[in-house]
Short mmCIF file of C-alpha atoms in Angstrom, two decimals:
data_model
loop_
_atom_site.label_atom_id
_atom_site.label_comp_id
_atom_site.label_asym_id
_atom_site.label_seq_id
_atom_site.Cartn_x
_atom_site.Cartn_y
_atom_site.Cartn_z
CA MET L 156 21.25 -78.98 22.61
CA HIS L 157 21.35 -75.51 21.09
CA ASP L 158 22.08 -73.88 24.40
CA ALA L 159 21.79 -70.27 23.14
CA LEU L 160 18.11 -70.78 22.34
CA PHE L 161 17.34 -71.74 25.98
CA LEU L 162 18.74 -68.73 27.68
CA PRO L 163 15.90 -66.61 29.14
CA ILE L 164 15.33 -63.21 27.60
CA GLN L 165 13.51 -60.01 28.44
CA LEU L 166 11.35 -58.99 25.52
CA GLY L 167 10.55 -55.59 26.86
CA ALA L 168 8.51 -56.26 29.99
CA ILE L 169 7.84 -59.92 28.98
CA ASP L 170 10.09 -62.44 30.75
CA ALA L 171 10.46 -65.20 28.20
CA LYS L 172 11.81 -68.61 29.39
CA ASN L 173 13.61 -69.29 26.09
CA ARG L 174 14.41 -67.65 22.76
CA ILE L 175 12.10 -69.78 20.66
CA LEU L 176 8.95 -67.83 19.75
CA MET L 177 5.88 -69.17 18.02
CA ALA L 178 5.28 -66.96 15.00
CA PRO L 179 1.77 -65.77 14.02
CA LEU L 180 -0.09 -68.30 11.90
CA THR L 181 -3.56 -67.76 10.45
CA ARG L 182 -5.60 -70.92 11.01
CA GLY L 183 -9.25 -69.96 10.38
CA ARG L 184 -10.92 -71.73 13.29
CA SER L 185 -13.03 -68.97 14.83
CA ASP L 186 -16.74 -69.23 15.47
CA PRO L 187 -19.22 -67.03 13.55
CA GLY L 188 -18.73 -63.38 14.52
CA MET L 189 -14.96 -63.96 14.44
CA ILE L 190 -15.20 -65.20 18.06
CA PRO L 191 -12.30 -67.31 19.42
CA ASN L 192 -13.36 -70.62 20.96
CA ALA L 193 -12.19 -73.42 23.24
CA MET L 194 -10.50 -75.29 20.39
CA ILE L 195 -8.31 -72.25 19.72
CA ALA L 196 -7.47 -72.14 23.42
CA GLU L 197 -6.37 -75.79 23.32
CA TYR L 198 -4.24 -75.15 20.20
CA TYR L 199 -2.25 -72.42 21.96
CA ARG L 200 -2.08 -74.32 25.23
CA GLN L 201 -0.40 -77.17 23.44
CA ARG L 202 2.26 -74.80 22.06
CA SER L 203 3.07 -73.04 25.32
CA ASP L 204 6.64 -74.41 25.53
CA ALA L 205 7.61 -71.41 23.36
CA GLY L 206 9.26 -68.58 25.21
CA LEU L 207 6.47 -66.38 23.76
CA ILE L 208 3.50 -67.13 21.50
CA ILE L 209 2.56 -64.45 18.99
CA SER L 210 -1.06 -65.06 18.18
CA GLU L 211 -2.54 -65.45 14.73
CA ALA L 212 -3.32 -62.13 13.05
CA THR L 213 -6.46 -60.74 14.62
CA GLY L 214 -8.79 -58.25 12.98
CA ILE L 215 -9.34 -54.90 14.76
CA THR L 216 -12.65 -54.20 12.95
CA VAL L 217 -14.98 -55.61 10.35
CA GLU L 218 -13.43 -53.12 7.89
CA GLY L 219 -9.99 -54.52 8.35
CA SER L 220 -10.93 -58.25 8.28
CA GLY L 221 -10.94 -60.21 5.02
CA TRP L 222 -10.11 -63.74 5.93
CA PRO L 223 -12.80 -66.36 6.54
CA ALA L 224 -13.04 -67.48 10.18
CA ALA L 225 -10.04 -65.43 11.37
CA PRO L 226 -10.53 -64.03 14.90
CA GLY L 227 -11.32 -60.45 15.86
CA ALA L 228 -10.73 -58.15 18.79
CA TRP L 229 -13.31 -55.43 18.93
CA SER L 230 -16.39 -56.93 20.72
CA GLU L 231 -17.10 -58.18 24.20
CA ALA L 232 -17.85 -61.62 22.84
CA GLN L 233 -14.39 -61.71 21.18
CA ARG L 234 -12.77 -60.49 24.37
CA ASP L 235 -14.45 -63.27 26.36
CA GLY L 236 -13.49 -65.85 23.72
CA TRP L 237 -9.84 -64.80 23.92
CA LYS L 238 -9.93 -65.14 27.73
CA LEU L 239 -10.17 -68.90 27.18
CA THR L 240 -6.82 -68.80 25.36
CA THR L 241 -4.94 -66.55 27.73
CA GLU L 242 -6.09 -68.55 30.73
CA ALA L 243 -5.12 -71.83 29.13
CA VAL L 244 -1.65 -70.58 28.15
CA HIS L 245 -1.00 -68.99 31.50
CA GLN L 246 -2.08 -72.11 33.42
CA VAL L 247 0.86 -74.06 31.89
CA GLY L 248 3.39 -71.25 32.27
CA GLY L 249 3.24 -69.78 28.80
CA LYS L 250 3.17 -66.20 27.56
CA ILE L 251 1.12 -64.88 24.64
CA VAL L 252 0.69 -61.53 22.89
CA LEU L 253 -2.07 -60.64 20.46
CA GLN L 254 -1.15 -59.62 16.94
CA LEU L 255 -3.41 -56.74 15.66
CA TRP L 256 -4.30 -56.82 11.96
CA HIS L 257 -5.92 -54.50 9.43
CA MET L 258 -5.73 -56.01 5.89
CA GLY L 259 -6.35 -52.72 4.06
CA ARG L 260 -6.73 -53.25 0.36
CA LEU L 261 -6.56 -57.04 0.82
CA VAL L 262 -10.13 -57.05 2.20
CA HIS L 263 -12.44 -58.05 -0.62
CA PRO L 264 -15.68 -55.97 -0.95
CA ASP L 265 -17.63 -59.20 -0.26
CA PHE L 266 -16.66 -58.77 3.38
CA LEU L 267 -17.74 -55.09 3.33
CA GLY L 268 -21.25 -55.29 1.93
CA GLY L 269 -19.88 -54.38 -1.49
CA GLU L 270 -17.99 -51.29 -0.33
CA ALA L 271 -14.41 -50.67 -1.47
CA PRO L 272 -11.62 -51.48 1.07
CA VAL L 273 -9.47 -48.70 2.50
CA SER L 274 -5.74 -48.29 1.90
CA ALA L 275 -2.97 -45.72 1.77
CA SER L 276 -3.96 -45.00 -1.83
CA ALA L 277 -6.45 -46.09 -4.47
CA THR L 278 -4.59 -49.17 -5.70
CA THR L 279 -5.40 -52.81 -6.44
CA ALA L 280 -3.50 -55.82 -5.10
CA PRO L 281 -2.50 -58.57 -7.49
CA ASP L 282 -3.86 -62.13 -7.38
CA HIS L 283 -7.02 -63.23 -5.60
CA ALA L 284 -8.72 -62.97 -2.26
CA HIS L 285 -10.15 -65.84 -0.26
CA THR L 286 -13.84 -65.06 0.33
CA PRO L 287 -16.74 -67.08 1.81
CA THR L 288 -17.81 -67.91 -1.76
CA GLY L 289 -14.43 -68.77 -3.19
CA ARG L 290 -11.39 -67.03 -4.66
CA LYS L 291 -12.04 -63.70 -6.38
CA PRO L 292 -9.78 -61.06 -7.83
CA TYR L 293 -8.98 -58.19 -5.49
CA GLU L 294 -10.71 -54.90 -6.25
CA GLN L 295 -9.51 -51.32 -6.12
CA SER L 296 -9.23 -49.72 -2.74
CA ARG L 297 -10.07 -46.18 -1.84
CA GLU L 298 -7.56 -43.76 -0.40
CA ALA L 299 -7.92 -43.25 3.32
CA THR L 300 -8.95 -39.72 4.33
CA LYS L 301 -7.47 -37.96 7.31
CA ALA L 302 -10.66 -38.83 9.15
CA ASP L 303 -10.26 -42.49 8.15
CA ILE L 304 -6.69 -42.50 9.49
CA ALA L 305 -7.68 -41.02 12.80
CA ARG L 306 -10.51 -43.48 13.09
CA ILE L 307 -8.30 -46.50 12.30
CA VAL L 308 -5.69 -45.44 14.73
CA GLY L 309 -8.45 -45.35 17.32
CA ASP L 310 -9.63 -48.79 16.25
CA TYR L 311 -6.16 -50.16 16.89
CA ALA L 312 -6.14 -48.65 20.36
CA HIS L 313 -9.61 -50.07 21.12
CA ALA L 314 -8.40 -53.56 20.00
CA ALA L 315 -5.35 -53.16 22.25
CA GLN L 316 -7.68 -52.51 25.21
CA ILE L 317 -9.70 -55.64 24.30
CA ALA L 318 -6.45 -57.59 24.35
CA LYS L 319 -5.58 -56.18 27.74
CA ASP L 320 -8.97 -56.98 29.14
CA ALA L 321 -8.72 -60.50 27.79
CA GLY L 322 -5.49 -61.13 29.69
CA PHE L 323 -2.80 -61.06 27.03
CA ASP L 324 0.81 -60.25 27.93
CA GLY L 325 1.05 -57.54 25.23
CA VAL L 326 0.25 -56.79 21.65
CA GLN L 327 2.11 -56.89 18.35
CA LEU L 328 1.29 -54.63 15.42
CA HIS L 329 1.17 -56.53 12.10
CA GLY L 330 3.22 -54.20 9.93
CA ALA L 331 4.29 -56.83 7.41
CA ASN L 332 3.26 -58.92 4.39
CA GLY L 333 1.46 -56.28 2.34
CA TYR L 334 -1.29 -55.46 4.85
CA LEU L 335 -2.40 -51.92 5.78
CA VAL L 336 0.68 -50.70 7.68
CA ASP L 337 2.89 -52.14 4.97
CA GLN L 338 0.68 -50.48 2.37
CA PHE L 339 1.53 -47.14 3.91
CA LEU L 340 5.22 -47.91 4.20
CA ARG L 341 5.93 -48.90 0.62
CA ALA L 342 6.15 -46.61 -2.41
CA SER L 343 4.33 -48.98 -4.78
CA SER L 344 1.14 -48.86 -2.64
CA ASN L 345 1.57 -45.37 -1.07
CA LEU L 346 1.07 -42.74 -3.78
CA ARG L 347 0.02 -39.99 -1.36
CA THR L 348 1.37 -36.45 -1.55
CA ASP L 349 0.36 -35.30 1.97
CA GLU L 350 2.17 -35.85 5.22
CA TYR L 351 1.50 -39.63 5.05
CA GLY L 352 3.24 -40.07 1.66
CA GLY L 353 6.36 -39.19 -0.22
CA SER L 354 9.46 -39.34 1.94
CA PRO L 355 10.30 -42.45 3.98
CA GLU L 356 9.68 -40.50 7.18
CA ASN L 357 6.23 -39.50 5.99
CA ARG L 358 5.36 -43.03 4.96
CA THR L 359 6.15 -44.26 8.50
CA ARG L 360 3.82 -41.66 10.04
CA PHE L 361 0.78 -43.98 10.03
CA MET L 362 2.85 -46.76 11.63
CA ARG L 363 4.07 -44.35 14.29
CA GLU L 364 0.63 -43.09 15.13
CA VAL L 365 -0.74 -46.64 15.47
CA LEU L 366 2.13 -47.64 17.74
CA GLU L 367 1.65 -44.57 19.89
CA GLY L 368 -2.04 -45.57 20.27
CA LEU L 369 -1.01 -49.07 21.34
CA ILE L 370 1.61 -47.68 23.77
CA GLY L 371 -1.08 -45.49 25.28
CA VAL L 372 -2.91 -48.66 26.35
CA TRP L 373 -0.04 -51.02 27.15
CA GLY L 374 3.18 -48.99 27.63
CA ALA L 375 6.01 -49.39 25.10
CA GLU L 376 7.57 -52.31 26.83
CA ARG L 377 4.56 -54.54 25.97
CA VAL L 378 4.19 -53.43 22.37
CA SER L 379 6.08 -54.94 19.42
CA ILE L 380 5.88 -54.88 15.60
CA ARG L 381 6.40 -57.37 12.80
CA LEU L 382 7.97 -56.02 9.59
CA SER L 383 8.84 -57.67 6.27
CA PRO L 384 11.61 -55.52 4.83
CA ASN L 385 12.76 -57.80 2.00
CA GLY L 386 11.29 -57.57 -1.43
CA GLU L 387 7.76 -57.55 -2.87
CA THR L 388 4.98 -59.04 -0.77
CA GLN L 389 1.34 -59.24 -1.91
CA GLY L 390 2.00 -56.48 -4.38
CA CYS L 391 3.74 -54.10 -1.96
CA ASP L 392 7.30 -53.21 -2.96
CA ASP L 393 9.75 -50.33 -2.62
CA PRO L 394 12.67 -49.29 -4.82
CA ASP L 395 14.76 -48.38 -1.73
CA PRO L 396 13.75 -50.70 1.12
CA ALA L 397 16.82 -49.71 3.24
CA SER L 398 15.53 -46.12 3.30
CA VAL L 399 12.01 -46.83 4.37
CA PHE L 400 12.74 -49.63 6.76
CA GLY L 401 15.65 -47.72 8.20
CA ALA L 402 13.12 -44.95 8.95
CA ALA L 403 10.76 -47.52 10.45
CA ALA L 404 13.59 -48.84 12.69
CA ARG L 405 14.25 -45.30 13.90
CA VAL L 406 10.61 -45.01 14.95
CA CYS L 407 10.85 -48.31 16.83
CA GLU L 408 13.95 -47.04 18.62
CA GLU L 409 12.42 -43.67 19.47
CA LEU L 410 9.33 -45.33 20.88
CA ARG L 411 11.37 -47.93 22.77
CA LEU L 412 9.29 -50.91 21.62
CA GLY L 413 9.52 -54.15 23.56
CA PHE L 414 10.87 -56.03 20.50
CA VAL L 415 10.90 -56.00 16.69
CA GLU L 416 10.24 -59.13 14.66
CA LEU L 417 11.38 -59.37 11.02
CA ARG L 418 10.01 -61.73 8.38
CA GLN L 419 13.18 -62.93 6.56
CA PRO L 420 12.04 -65.03 3.59
CA GLY L 421 14.04 -68.19 2.99
CA PRO L 422 14.18 -70.57 0.01
CA GLN L 423 10.57 -71.76 0.64
CA GLY L 424 9.24 -68.48 1.93
CA THR L 425 5.51 -67.83 1.70
CA PHE L 426 5.90 -64.05 1.37
CA GLY L 427 8.55 -61.99 -0.33
CA ARG L 428 11.32 -62.71 -2.81
CA THR L 429 14.54 -64.38 -1.76
CA ASP L 430 16.90 -62.59 -4.23
CA VAL L 431 17.03 -59.27 -2.35
CA PRO L 432 19.42 -58.02 0.30
CA GLN L 433 18.45 -58.81 3.85
CA GLN L 434 17.79 -55.70 5.99
CA ASP L 435 18.23 -57.13 9.48
CA ALA L 436 21.76 -55.82 9.98
CA LEU L 437 20.62 -52.29 9.07
CA ILE L 438 17.68 -52.52 11.44
CA ARG L 439 19.89 -53.97 14.19
CA SER L 440 22.20 -50.98 13.86
CA LEU L 441 19.32 -48.52 14.34
CA TYR L 442 17.04 -50.36 16.81
CA THR L 443 18.78 -51.34 20.04
CA GLY L 444 16.00 -53.43 21.58
CA PRO L 445 15.54 -57.21 21.16
CA LEU L 446 15.44 -58.30 17.52
CA VAL L 447 13.61 -61.48 16.53
CA LEU L 448 14.11 -63.10 13.12
CA ASN L 449 11.62 -65.45 11.42
CA SER L 450 11.24 -67.74 8.46
CA ASP L 451 12.42 -71.22 7.42
CA TYR L 452 14.97 -71.67 10.24
CA THR L 453 16.37 -75.03 11.35
CA ALA L 454 17.27 -75.39 15.01
CA ALA L 455 20.99 -75.19 14.19
CA GLU L 456 20.60 -72.02 12.08
CA ALA L 457 18.54 -70.39 14.84
CA ASP L 458 21.10 -71.25 17.46
CA ALA L 459 23.93 -69.94 15.25
CA ASP L 460 22.18 -66.63 14.66
CA VAL L 461 21.40 -66.10 18.34
CA SER L 462 24.96 -67.14 19.35
CA SER L 463 26.51 -64.79 16.85
CA GLY L 464 24.38 -61.85 17.94
CA ARG L 465 22.67 -61.47 14.61
CA CYS L 466 19.41 -61.63 16.57
CA ASP L 467 18.20 -62.18 20.08
CA ALA L 468 15.53 -64.78 19.38
CA VAL L 469 13.99 -66.71 16.50
CA SER L 470 10.28 -67.24 15.76
CA PHE L 471 9.14 -70.48 14.13
CA GLY L 472 5.89 -70.64 12.19
CA ARG L 473 4.92 -73.69 10.17
CA PRO L 474 7.00 -76.10 12.19
CA TYR L 475 4.73 -75.32 15.14
CA ILE L 476 1.71 -76.61 13.20
CA SER L 477 2.77 -80.26 13.32
CA ASN L 478 5.10 -79.96 16.40
CA PRO L 479 3.06 -78.57 19.30
CA ASP L 480 6.05 -79.08 21.56
CA LEU L 481 8.68 -77.68 19.12
CA ALA L 482 10.79 -76.04 21.81
CA THR L 483 10.97 -79.28 23.76
CA ARG L 484 11.95 -81.21 20.62
CA ILE L 485 14.73 -78.69 19.96
CA ARG L 486 15.97 -78.87 23.55
CA LEU L 487 16.11 -82.67 23.42
CA GLY L 488 17.57 -82.87 19.90
CA ALA L 489 14.55 -84.92 18.82
CA ASP L 490 13.27 -85.17 15.27
CA TRP L 491 10.55 -82.83 14.13
CA ALA L 492 7.30 -84.27 12.88
CA PRO L 493 7.00 -83.70 9.13
CA ASN L 494 5.39 -80.37 8.24
CA VAL L 495 2.18 -81.42 6.51
CA ASN L 496 2.04 -78.86 3.76
CA VAL L 497 -1.64 -79.11 3.12
CA PRO L 498 -3.44 -75.69 3.11
CA LYS L 499 -6.77 -77.59 3.38
CA THR L 500 -5.95 -78.50 6.98
CA TRP L 501 -4.22 -75.16 7.62
CA TYR L 502 -7.40 -73.18 7.23
CA LEU L 503 -10.55 -75.36 7.28
CA PRO L 504 -12.66 -75.61 10.45
CA GLY L 505 -12.40 -78.53 12.83
CA PRO L 506 -9.68 -80.22 14.90
CA GLU L 507 -8.06 -82.16 12.04
CA GLY L 508 -4.62 -80.78 11.30
CA TYR L 509 -5.04 -78.36 14.16
CA ILE L 510 -5.08 -79.84 17.69
CA ASP L 511 -4.58 -83.55 16.78
CA TYR L 512 -0.79 -83.48 16.24
CA PRO L 513 0.78 -85.48 19.11
CA ALA L 514 3.51 -84.22 21.44
CA LEU L 515 6.79 -86.07 21.44
CA GLU L 516 6.00 -88.17 24.57
CA THR L 517 2.79 -89.34 22.90
CA ALA L 518 4.26 -89.87 19.46
#
């Protein structure tokens, strides 16, 4: 069933066996020191029927990491921990890229020894942060200096090298959902008056420099980006999203990225409003590489959008939590296991709600 989803596709240099991708999902199972472990490797091995797995968001430095037990990619121990995952996925014929993450102003000072987080400008995110000692209001960030920007661009490139040494098939830049790259892109969080602020082209400058750093390690054909061009997300918004995300799409085209993934919020979307115009058609008109859409898809909707040419592939997130063999279920027309919408098991340590969901043949 859904034949369009099972045509192979070239995502840059990555040869994907189908057009069903596993979207990045933060699960909070790392060991102390943000070190990936054997349980994480088993989790991704179970889900290797996807044409490509995009890993959970992975911190590039302590400065950019503000989620308890999320993994990192800056130390040798983290590199060696990730090798367990890449080897497990590759042994069963899967492909996986590492998503690189700097949370910017969404890092609470508790993670930084009391220091203020860094962002495009001195702003404060709404709502609360998850910290090791409970939920706390976000605090004001400090504006990144030119030296900070150069350093952070270098941190991304270092993390990309860690990913390469760990055996990944490529990297994805997390440019969505109100994190640091998104904070530079959107006018509500970027109040700068230098060459990194103001016009849409200036606000894409940081994104471009980071991507160029990743390309220097991997080559453009193994670098991708995730963007969320629709409405407010974690306090980041823009009065003219078509302008800034059109500029971002032009950067992706000029750099010849392997693929672009867009978060398209649906009725139950976690991030972003649903009452705003979708920007995928604009981005598709400006970026000629493979376009991947994400969020709240059914199999039939995904097949229709791939068949019509709206996108080239679809990434599924939460359905992959309770359906480790989601692509197989879609191919067979089998029922999906219910998505257990319990954040407790999404994020708490241990195998429960993580690697104990049965595959179809077991169920």
